[in-house]
Tab-separated table of C-alpha atoms and ligand atoms in Angstrom:
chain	number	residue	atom	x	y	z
C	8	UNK	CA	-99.929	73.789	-109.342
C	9	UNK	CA	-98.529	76.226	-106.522
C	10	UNK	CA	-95.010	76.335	-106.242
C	11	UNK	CA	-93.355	78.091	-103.147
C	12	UNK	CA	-90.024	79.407	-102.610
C	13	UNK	CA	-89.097	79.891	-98.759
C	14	UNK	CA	-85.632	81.393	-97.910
C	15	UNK	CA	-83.949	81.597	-94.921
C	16	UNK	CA	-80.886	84.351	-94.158
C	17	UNK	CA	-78.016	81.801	-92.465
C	18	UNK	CA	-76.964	82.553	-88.784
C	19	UNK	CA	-78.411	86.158	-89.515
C	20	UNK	CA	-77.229	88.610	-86.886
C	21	UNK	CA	-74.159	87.162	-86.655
C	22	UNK	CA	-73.148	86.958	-89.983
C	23	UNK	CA	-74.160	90.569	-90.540
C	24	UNK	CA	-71.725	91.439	-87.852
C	25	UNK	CA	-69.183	89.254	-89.773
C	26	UNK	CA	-69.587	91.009	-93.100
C	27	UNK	CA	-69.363	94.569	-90.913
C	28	UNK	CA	-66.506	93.489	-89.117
C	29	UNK	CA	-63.343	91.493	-91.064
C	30	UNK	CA	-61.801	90.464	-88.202
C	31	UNK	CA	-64.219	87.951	-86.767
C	32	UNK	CA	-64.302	85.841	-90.383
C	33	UNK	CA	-63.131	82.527	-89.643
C	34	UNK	CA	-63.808	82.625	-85.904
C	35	UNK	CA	-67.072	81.880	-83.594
C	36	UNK	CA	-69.417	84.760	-83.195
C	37	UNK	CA	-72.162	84.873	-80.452
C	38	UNK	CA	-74.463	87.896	-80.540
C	39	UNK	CA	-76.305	88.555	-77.654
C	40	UNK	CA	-76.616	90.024	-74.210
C	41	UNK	CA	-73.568	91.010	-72.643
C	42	UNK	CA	-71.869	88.097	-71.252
C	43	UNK	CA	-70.227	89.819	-68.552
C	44	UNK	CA	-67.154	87.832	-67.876
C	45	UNK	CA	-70.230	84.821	-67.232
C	46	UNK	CA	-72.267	86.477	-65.325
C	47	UNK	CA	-73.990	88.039	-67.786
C	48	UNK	CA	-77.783	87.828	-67.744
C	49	UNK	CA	-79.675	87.336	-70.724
C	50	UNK	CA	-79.530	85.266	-73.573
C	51	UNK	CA	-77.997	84.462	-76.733
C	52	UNK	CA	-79.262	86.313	-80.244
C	53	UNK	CA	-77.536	83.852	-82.535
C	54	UNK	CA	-74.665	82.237	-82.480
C	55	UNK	CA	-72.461	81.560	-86.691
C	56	UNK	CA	-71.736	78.237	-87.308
C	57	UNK	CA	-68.493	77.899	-85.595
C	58	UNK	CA	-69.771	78.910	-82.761
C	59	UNK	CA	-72.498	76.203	-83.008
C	60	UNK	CA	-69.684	73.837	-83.093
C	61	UNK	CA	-69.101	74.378	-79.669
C	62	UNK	CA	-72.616	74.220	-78.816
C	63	UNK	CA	-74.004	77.565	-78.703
C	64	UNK	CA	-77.751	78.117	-79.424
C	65	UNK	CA	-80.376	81.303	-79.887
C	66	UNK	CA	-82.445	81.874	-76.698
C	67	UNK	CA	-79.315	80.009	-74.596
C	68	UNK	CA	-78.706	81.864	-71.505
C	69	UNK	CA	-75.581	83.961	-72.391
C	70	UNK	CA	-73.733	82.262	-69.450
C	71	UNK	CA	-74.105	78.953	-70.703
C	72	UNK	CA	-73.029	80.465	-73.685
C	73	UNK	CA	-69.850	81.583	-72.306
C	74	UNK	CA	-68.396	78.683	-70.245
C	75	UNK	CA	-68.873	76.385	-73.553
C	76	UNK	CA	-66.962	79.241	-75.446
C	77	UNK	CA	-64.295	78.929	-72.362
C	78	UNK	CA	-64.313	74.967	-72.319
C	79	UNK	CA	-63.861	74.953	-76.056
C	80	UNK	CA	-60.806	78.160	-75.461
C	81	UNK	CA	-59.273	75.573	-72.882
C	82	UNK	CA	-58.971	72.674	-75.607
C	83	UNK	CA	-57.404	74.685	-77.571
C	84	UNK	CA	-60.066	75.953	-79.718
C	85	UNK	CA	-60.652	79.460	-81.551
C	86	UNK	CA	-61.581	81.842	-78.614
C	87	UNK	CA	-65.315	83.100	-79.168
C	88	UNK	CA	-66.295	87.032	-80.073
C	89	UNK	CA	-69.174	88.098	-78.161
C	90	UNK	CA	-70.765	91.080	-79.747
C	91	UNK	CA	-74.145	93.055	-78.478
C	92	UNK	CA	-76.962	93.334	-80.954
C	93	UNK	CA	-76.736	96.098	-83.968
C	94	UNK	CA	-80.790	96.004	-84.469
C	95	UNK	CA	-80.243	98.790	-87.013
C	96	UNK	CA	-77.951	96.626	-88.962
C	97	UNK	CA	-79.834	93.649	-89.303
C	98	UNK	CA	-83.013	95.823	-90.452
C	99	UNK	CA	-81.038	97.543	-93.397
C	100	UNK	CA	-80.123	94.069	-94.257
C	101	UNK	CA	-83.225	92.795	-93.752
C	102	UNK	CA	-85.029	95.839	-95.727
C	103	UNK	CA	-82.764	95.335	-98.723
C	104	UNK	CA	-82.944	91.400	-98.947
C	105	UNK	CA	-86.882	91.449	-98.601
C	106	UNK	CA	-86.670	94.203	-101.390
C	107	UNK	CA	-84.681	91.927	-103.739
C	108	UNK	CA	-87.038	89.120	-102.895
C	109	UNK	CA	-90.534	90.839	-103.302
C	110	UNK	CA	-90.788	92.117	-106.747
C	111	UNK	CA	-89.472	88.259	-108.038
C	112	UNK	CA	-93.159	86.504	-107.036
C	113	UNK	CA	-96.236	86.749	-107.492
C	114	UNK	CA	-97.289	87.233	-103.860
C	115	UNK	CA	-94.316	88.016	-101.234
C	116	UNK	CA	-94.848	87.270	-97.446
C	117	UNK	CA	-92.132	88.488	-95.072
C	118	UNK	CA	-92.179	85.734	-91.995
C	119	UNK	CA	-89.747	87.346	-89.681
C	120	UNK	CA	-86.818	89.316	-90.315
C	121	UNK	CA	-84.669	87.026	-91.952
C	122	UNK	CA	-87.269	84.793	-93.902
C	123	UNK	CA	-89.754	84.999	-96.380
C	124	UNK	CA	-92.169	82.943	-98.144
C	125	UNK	CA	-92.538	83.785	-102.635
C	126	UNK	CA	-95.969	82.394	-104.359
C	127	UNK	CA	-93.670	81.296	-107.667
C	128	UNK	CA	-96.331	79.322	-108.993
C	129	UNK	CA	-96.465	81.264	-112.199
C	130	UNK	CA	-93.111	79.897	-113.293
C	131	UNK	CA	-94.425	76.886	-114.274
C	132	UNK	CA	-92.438	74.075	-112.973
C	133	UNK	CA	-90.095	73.472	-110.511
C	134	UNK	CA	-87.265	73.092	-112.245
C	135	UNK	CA	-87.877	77.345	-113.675
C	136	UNK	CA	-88.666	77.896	-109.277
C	137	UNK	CA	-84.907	75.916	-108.777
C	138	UNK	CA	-83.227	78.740	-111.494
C	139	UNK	CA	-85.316	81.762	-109.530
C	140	UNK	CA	-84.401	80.520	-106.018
C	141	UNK	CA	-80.338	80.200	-107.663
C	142	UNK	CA	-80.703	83.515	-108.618
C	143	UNK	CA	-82.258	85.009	-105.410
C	144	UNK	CA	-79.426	83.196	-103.698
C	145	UNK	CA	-76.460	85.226	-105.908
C	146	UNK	CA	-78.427	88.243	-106.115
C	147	UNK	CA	-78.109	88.156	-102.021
C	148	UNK	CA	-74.655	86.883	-102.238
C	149	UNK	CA	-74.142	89.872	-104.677
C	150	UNK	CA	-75.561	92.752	-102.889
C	151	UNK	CA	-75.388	91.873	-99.506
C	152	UNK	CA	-72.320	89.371	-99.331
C	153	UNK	CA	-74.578	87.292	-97.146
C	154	UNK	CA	-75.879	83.371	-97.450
C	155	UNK	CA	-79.220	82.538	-97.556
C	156	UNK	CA	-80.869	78.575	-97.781
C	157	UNK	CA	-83.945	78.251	-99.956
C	158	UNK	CA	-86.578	76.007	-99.793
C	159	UNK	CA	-89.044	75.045	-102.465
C	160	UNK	CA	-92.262	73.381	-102.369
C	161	UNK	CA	-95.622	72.491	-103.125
C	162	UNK	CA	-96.854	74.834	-100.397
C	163	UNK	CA	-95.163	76.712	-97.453
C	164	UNK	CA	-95.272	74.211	-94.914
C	165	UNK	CA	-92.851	71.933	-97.273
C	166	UNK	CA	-90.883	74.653	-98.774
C	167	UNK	CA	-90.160	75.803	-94.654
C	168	UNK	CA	-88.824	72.427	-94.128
C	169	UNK	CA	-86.865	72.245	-96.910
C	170	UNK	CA	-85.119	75.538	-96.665
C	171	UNK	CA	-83.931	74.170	-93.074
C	172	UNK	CA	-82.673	70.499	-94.539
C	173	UNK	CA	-79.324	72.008	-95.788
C	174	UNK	CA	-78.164	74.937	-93.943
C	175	UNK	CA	-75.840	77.183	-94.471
C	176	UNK	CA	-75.986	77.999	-98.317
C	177	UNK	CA	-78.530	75.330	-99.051
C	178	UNK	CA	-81.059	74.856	-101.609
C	179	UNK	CA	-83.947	72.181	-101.406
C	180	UNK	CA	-86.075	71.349	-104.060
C	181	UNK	CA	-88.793	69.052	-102.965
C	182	UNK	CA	-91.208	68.274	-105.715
C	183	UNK	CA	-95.190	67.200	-105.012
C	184	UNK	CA	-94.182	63.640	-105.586
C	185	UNK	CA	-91.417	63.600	-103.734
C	186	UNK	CA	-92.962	65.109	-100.678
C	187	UNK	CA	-93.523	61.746	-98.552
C	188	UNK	CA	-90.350	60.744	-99.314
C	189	UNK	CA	-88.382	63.791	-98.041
C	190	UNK	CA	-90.441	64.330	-94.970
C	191	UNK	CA	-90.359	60.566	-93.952
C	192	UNK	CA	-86.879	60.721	-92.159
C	193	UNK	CA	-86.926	63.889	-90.325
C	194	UNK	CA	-87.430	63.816	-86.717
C	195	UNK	CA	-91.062	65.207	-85.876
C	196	UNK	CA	-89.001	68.109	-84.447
C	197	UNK	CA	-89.048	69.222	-88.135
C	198	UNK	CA	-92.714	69.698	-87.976
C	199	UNK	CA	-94.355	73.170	-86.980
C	200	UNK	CA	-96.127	73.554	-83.619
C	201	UNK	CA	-94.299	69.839	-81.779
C	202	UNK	CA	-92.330	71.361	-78.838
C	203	UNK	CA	-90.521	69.168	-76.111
C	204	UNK	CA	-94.401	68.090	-74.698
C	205	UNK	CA	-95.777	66.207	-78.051
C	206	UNK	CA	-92.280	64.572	-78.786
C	207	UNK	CA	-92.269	62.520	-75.315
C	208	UNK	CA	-96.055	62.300	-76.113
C	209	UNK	CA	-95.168	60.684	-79.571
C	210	UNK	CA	-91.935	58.770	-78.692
C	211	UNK	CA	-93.747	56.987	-75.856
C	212	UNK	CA	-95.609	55.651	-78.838
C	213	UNK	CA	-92.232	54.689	-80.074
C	214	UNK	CA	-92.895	57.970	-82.873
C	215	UNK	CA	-89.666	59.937	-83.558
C	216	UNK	CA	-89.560	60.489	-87.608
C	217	UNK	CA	-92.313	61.584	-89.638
C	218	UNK	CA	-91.721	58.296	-91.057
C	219	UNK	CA	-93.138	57.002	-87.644
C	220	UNK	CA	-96.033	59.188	-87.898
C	221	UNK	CA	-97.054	57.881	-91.016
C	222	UNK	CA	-97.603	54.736	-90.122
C	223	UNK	CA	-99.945	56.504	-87.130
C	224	UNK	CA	-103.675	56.091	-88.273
C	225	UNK	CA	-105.696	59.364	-88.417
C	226	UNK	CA	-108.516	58.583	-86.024
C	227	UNK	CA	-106.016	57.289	-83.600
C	228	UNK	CA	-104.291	61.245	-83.471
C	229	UNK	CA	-107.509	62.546	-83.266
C	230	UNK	CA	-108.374	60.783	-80.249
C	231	UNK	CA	-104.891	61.457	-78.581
C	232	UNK	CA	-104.520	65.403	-79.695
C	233	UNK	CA	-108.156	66.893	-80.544
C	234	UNK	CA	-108.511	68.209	-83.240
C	235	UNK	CA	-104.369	69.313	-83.291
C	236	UNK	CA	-103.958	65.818	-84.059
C	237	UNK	CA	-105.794	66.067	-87.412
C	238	UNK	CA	-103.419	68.621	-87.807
C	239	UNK	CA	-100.591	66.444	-86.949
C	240	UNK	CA	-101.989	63.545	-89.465
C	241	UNK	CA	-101.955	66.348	-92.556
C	242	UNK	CA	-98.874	67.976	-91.585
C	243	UNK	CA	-96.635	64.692	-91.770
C	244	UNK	CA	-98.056	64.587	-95.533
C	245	UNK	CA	-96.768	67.787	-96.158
C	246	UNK	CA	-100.054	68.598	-96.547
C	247	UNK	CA	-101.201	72.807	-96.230
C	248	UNK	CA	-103.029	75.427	-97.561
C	249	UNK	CA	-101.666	78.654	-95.939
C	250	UNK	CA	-101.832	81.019	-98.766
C	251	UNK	CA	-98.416	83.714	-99.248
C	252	UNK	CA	-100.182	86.585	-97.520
C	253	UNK	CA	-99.304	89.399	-94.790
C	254	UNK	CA	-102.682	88.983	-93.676
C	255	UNK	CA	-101.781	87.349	-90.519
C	256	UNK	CA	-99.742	90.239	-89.207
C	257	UNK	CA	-99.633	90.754	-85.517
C	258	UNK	CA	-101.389	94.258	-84.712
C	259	UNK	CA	-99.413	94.855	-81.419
C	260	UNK	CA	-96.622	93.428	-79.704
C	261	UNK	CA	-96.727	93.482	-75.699
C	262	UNK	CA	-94.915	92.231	-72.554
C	263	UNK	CA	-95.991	92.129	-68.829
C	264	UNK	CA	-94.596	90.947	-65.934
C	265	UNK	CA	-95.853	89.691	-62.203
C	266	UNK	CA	-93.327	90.908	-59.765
C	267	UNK	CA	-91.838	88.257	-57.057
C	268	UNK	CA	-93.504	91.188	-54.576
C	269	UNK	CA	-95.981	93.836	-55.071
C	270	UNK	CA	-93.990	96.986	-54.975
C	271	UNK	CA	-93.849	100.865	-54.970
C	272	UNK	CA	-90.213	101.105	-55.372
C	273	UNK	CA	-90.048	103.421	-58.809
C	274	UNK	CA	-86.079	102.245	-59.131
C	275	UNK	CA	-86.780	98.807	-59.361
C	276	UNK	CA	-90.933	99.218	-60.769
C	277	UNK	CA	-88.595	101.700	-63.911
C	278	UNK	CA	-86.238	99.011	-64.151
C	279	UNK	CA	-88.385	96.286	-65.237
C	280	UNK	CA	-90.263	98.569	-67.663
C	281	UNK	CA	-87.308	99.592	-69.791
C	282	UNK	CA	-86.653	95.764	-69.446
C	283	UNK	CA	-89.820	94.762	-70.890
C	284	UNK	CA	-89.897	98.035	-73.349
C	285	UNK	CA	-86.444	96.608	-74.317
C	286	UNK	CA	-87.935	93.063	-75.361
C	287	UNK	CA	-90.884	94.244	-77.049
C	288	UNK	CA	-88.529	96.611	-79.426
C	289	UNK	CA	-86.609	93.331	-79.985
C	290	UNK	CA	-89.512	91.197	-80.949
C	291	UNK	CA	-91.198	93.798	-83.039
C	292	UNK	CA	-87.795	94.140	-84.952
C	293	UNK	CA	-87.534	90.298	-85.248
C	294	UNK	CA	-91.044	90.019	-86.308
C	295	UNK	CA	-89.748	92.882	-89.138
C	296	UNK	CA	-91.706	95.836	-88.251
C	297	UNK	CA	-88.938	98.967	-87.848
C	298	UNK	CA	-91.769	101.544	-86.312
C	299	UNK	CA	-94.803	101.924	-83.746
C	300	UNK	CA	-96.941	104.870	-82.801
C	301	UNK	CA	-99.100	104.028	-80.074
C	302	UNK	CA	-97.466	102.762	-76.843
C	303	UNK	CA	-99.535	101.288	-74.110
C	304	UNK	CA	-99.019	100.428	-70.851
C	305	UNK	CA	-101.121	97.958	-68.319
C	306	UNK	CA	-100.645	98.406	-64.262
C	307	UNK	CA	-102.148	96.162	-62.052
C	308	UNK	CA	-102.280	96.992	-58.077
C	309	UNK	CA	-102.030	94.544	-55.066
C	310	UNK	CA	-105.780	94.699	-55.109
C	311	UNK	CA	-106.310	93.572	-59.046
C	312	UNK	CA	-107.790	96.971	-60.242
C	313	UNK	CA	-105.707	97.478	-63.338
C	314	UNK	CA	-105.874	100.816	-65.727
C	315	UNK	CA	-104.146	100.798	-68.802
C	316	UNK	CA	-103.145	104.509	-70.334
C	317	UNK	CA	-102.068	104.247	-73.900
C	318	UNK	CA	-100.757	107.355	-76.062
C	319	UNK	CA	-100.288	107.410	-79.794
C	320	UNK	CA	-97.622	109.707	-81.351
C	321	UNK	CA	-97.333	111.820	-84.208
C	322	UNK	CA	-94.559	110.881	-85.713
C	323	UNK	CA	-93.583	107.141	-85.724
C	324	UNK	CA	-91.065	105.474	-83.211
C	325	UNK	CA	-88.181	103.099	-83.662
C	326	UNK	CA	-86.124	102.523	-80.686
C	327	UNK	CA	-86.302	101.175	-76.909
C	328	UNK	CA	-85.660	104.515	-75.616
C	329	UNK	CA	-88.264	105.948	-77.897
C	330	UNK	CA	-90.375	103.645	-75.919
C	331	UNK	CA	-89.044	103.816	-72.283
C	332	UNK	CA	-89.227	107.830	-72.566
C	333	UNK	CA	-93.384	107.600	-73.758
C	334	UNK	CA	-94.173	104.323	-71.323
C	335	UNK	CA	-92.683	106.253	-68.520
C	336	UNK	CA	-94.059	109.452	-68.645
C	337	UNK	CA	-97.394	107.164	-68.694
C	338	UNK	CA	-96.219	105.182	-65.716
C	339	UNK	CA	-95.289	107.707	-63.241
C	340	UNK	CA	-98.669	109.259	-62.416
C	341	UNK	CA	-98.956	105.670	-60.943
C	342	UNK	CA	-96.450	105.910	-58.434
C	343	UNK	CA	-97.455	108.838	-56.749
C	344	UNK	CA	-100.512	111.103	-55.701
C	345	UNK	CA	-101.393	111.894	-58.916
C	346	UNK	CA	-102.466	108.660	-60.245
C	347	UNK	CA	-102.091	106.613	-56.776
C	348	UNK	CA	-103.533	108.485	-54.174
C	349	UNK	CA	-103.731	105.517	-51.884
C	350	UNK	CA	-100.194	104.604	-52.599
C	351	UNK	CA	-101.616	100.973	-53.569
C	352	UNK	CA	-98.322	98.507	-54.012
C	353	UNK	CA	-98.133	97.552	-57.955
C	354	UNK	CA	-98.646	93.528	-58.656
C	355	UNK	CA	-97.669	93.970	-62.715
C	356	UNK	CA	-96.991	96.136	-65.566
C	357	UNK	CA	-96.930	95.920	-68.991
C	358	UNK	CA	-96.198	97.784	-72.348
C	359	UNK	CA	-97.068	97.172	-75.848
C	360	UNK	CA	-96.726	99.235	-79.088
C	361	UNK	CA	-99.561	98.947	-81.775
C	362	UNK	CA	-99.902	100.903	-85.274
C	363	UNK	CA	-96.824	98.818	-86.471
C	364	UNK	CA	-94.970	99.592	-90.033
C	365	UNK	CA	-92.235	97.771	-91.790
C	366	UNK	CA	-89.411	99.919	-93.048
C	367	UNK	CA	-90.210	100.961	-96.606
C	368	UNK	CA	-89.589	98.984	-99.328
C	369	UNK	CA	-86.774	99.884	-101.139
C	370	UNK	CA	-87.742	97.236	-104.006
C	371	UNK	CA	-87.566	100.314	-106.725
C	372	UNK	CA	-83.958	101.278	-105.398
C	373	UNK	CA	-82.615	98.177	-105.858
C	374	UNK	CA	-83.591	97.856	-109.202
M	19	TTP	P1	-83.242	82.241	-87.271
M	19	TTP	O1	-83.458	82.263	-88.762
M	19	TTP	O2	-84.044	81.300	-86.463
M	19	TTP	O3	-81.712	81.881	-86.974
M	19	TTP	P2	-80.396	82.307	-87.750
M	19	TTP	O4	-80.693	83.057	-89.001
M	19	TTP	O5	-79.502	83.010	-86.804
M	19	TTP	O6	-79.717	80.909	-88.076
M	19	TTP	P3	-80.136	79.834	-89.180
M	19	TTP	O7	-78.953	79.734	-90.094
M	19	TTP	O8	-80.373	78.569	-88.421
M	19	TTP	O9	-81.359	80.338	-89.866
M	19	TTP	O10	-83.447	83.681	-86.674
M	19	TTP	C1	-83.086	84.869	-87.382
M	19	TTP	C2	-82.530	85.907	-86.427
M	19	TTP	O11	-83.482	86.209	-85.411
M	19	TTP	C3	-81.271	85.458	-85.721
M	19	TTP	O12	-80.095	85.700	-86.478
M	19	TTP	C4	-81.319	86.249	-84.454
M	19	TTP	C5	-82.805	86.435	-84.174
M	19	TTP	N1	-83.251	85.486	-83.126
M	19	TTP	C6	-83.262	85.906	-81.809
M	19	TTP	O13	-82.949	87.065	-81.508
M	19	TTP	N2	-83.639	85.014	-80.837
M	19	TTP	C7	-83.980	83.718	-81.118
M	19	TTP	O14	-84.289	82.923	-80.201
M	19	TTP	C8	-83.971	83.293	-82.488
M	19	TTP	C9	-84.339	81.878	-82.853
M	19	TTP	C10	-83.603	84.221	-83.448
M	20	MG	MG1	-82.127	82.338	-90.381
């Protein structure tokens, strides 16, 4: 019998910045880009749970973010903190929660940097996996002063699910036989992989719980969503065999971007690339890696001929300046003679950073 623990850090960011900072406790807390009296662009990090009272959501566009924080501030509400990201924050966090985490298992799978998945199965039944997961949660509580909501399962697909059913502080024990039961009146939302497209492709069938979906036949899926829909069929069973494993890791992490017009102008063309070197040091931090060594970098012409120059350091890198200063000394052969003789107008650019390591584990410091 596997038994899987998956736990979730509540409203991370944020409530790192409310443990560093004792003023905000109590009050709504939006981390993100800087909102710029509205005009801010960019978009929301996370937002605690007061501030989801007023209905402020990650990837939001900060200024959405901010007239909801005023129209809430007009009725009389708790006015909203906006705060910029601390990325070296949340990684310490992060670091020292996946190190209390990891050595409890018997296979440990960091997901992102605020969740992982524990193989418990060796405890022996789910009630022993309910007293681990209570003490992972104090332990946290403990050491960090931060909440986490735990999931356990049969496998990771349920134990995901259930770590999200009672949020913030939860802890969700769903057992093999109770599996159908718990999934049954969760919106499909709840499922992995069905975005806004396959929920007005399922309601239209009148399909909003899992429930719904159970009552779906399998061939029928199949011949509405391929071979996905087999997926589909299985998934509303709770039904997965994803072993605990870092296997999966990504190997790079890259962004590009067409400009509106092809372009030479190295103010604007420098611009975007600390923009996009910006978002990849994000992501890579969200997907819990803290370094990279290689940096490379795509440019595509007017004309489609594209050359990509990549450069692999020494010594490893952490930070979006790290990466601006080695993607632009890369880029700026382009712009001129040297790498441009024709002066060719630039269609896209891109940058991505591969040799990837998580932080160290600090598992024997802990304990
Ligand atoms: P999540 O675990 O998705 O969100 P959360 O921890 O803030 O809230 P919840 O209590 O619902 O789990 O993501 C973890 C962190 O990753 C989050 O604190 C900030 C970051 N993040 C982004 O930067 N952008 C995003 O769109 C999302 C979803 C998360
Ligand atoms: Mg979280």
């Amino acid at each position: 019998m596997r038994i899987i623990l998956h736990i979730d850090m509540d409203a991370f960011f944020a409530a790192v910045e409310e443990r560093e900072n004792p003023q905000f406790s109590h009050k709504p807390v939006v981390v993100g880009a800087d909102p710029q009296g509205g005009s801010g662009r960019g978009v929301v990090s996370t937002a605690n749970y007061a501030a989801r009272r007023y209905g402020i959501r990650s990837a939001m566009p900060i200024s959405r973010a901010w007239r909801l924080a005023e129209d809430a501030r007009r009725r009389g509400e708790l006015a909203t903190i906006f705060v910029t990201p601390n990325f070296h924050a949340y990684e310490d966090a992060s670091e020292r929660i996946m190190a209390i985490i990891a050595p409890l298992g018997d296979r440990f799978e960091q997901a992102s940097i605020d969740e992982a998945y524990v193989d418990v199965s060796s405890a022996g039944s789910f009630a022993k996996a309910r007293v681990l997961a209570e003490r992972i949660k104090r332990a946290i509580r403990e050491n960090e002063r931060l909440t986490a909501s735990i999931g356990v399962g049969p496998n990771k697909l349920v134990a995901k699910i259930a770590s999200d059913f009672k949020k913030p502080d939860g802890l969700t024990v769903v057992e093999p036989d109770g599996v159908l039961e718990f999934l049954a009146p969760l919106a499909i939302r709840a499922l992995p992989g069905i975005g806004p497209k396959t929920e007005t492709e399922l309601a239209k069938r009148g399909v909003r719980t899992i429930g719904d979906l159970h009552n779906i036949s399998r061939t029928v899926l199949v011949e509405a969503f391929g071979k996905w829909g087999d997926g589909l069929w299985r998934h509303a069973r709770g039904q997965s065999e994803d072993p605990v494993s870092n296997d999966g890791e990504p190997k790079s992490v890259g962004e590009q971007e067409t400009f509106e017009r092809d372009t030479l102008a190295a103010s604007f063309i420098l611009e975007r690339m600390r923009d996009l070197g910006a978002a990849v040091v994000r992501r890579l931090h969200n997907e819990g890696f803290a370094t990279f060594r290689t940096v490379v970098i795509t440019v595509r012409f007017a004309d489609f001929a594209t050359a990509t120059r990549s450069h692999t350091s020494r010594t490893p890198l952490t930070s979006a300046d790290d990466l601006y200063a080695e993607s632009l000394r890369m880029l700026l052969p382009f712009l001129d003679a040297r790498e441009n003789p024709r002066r060719k107008a630039i269609r896209l650019i891109g940058v991505r950073v591969e040799k990837l390591a998580r932080a160290q584990s600090r598992a024997d410091r802990v304990y």
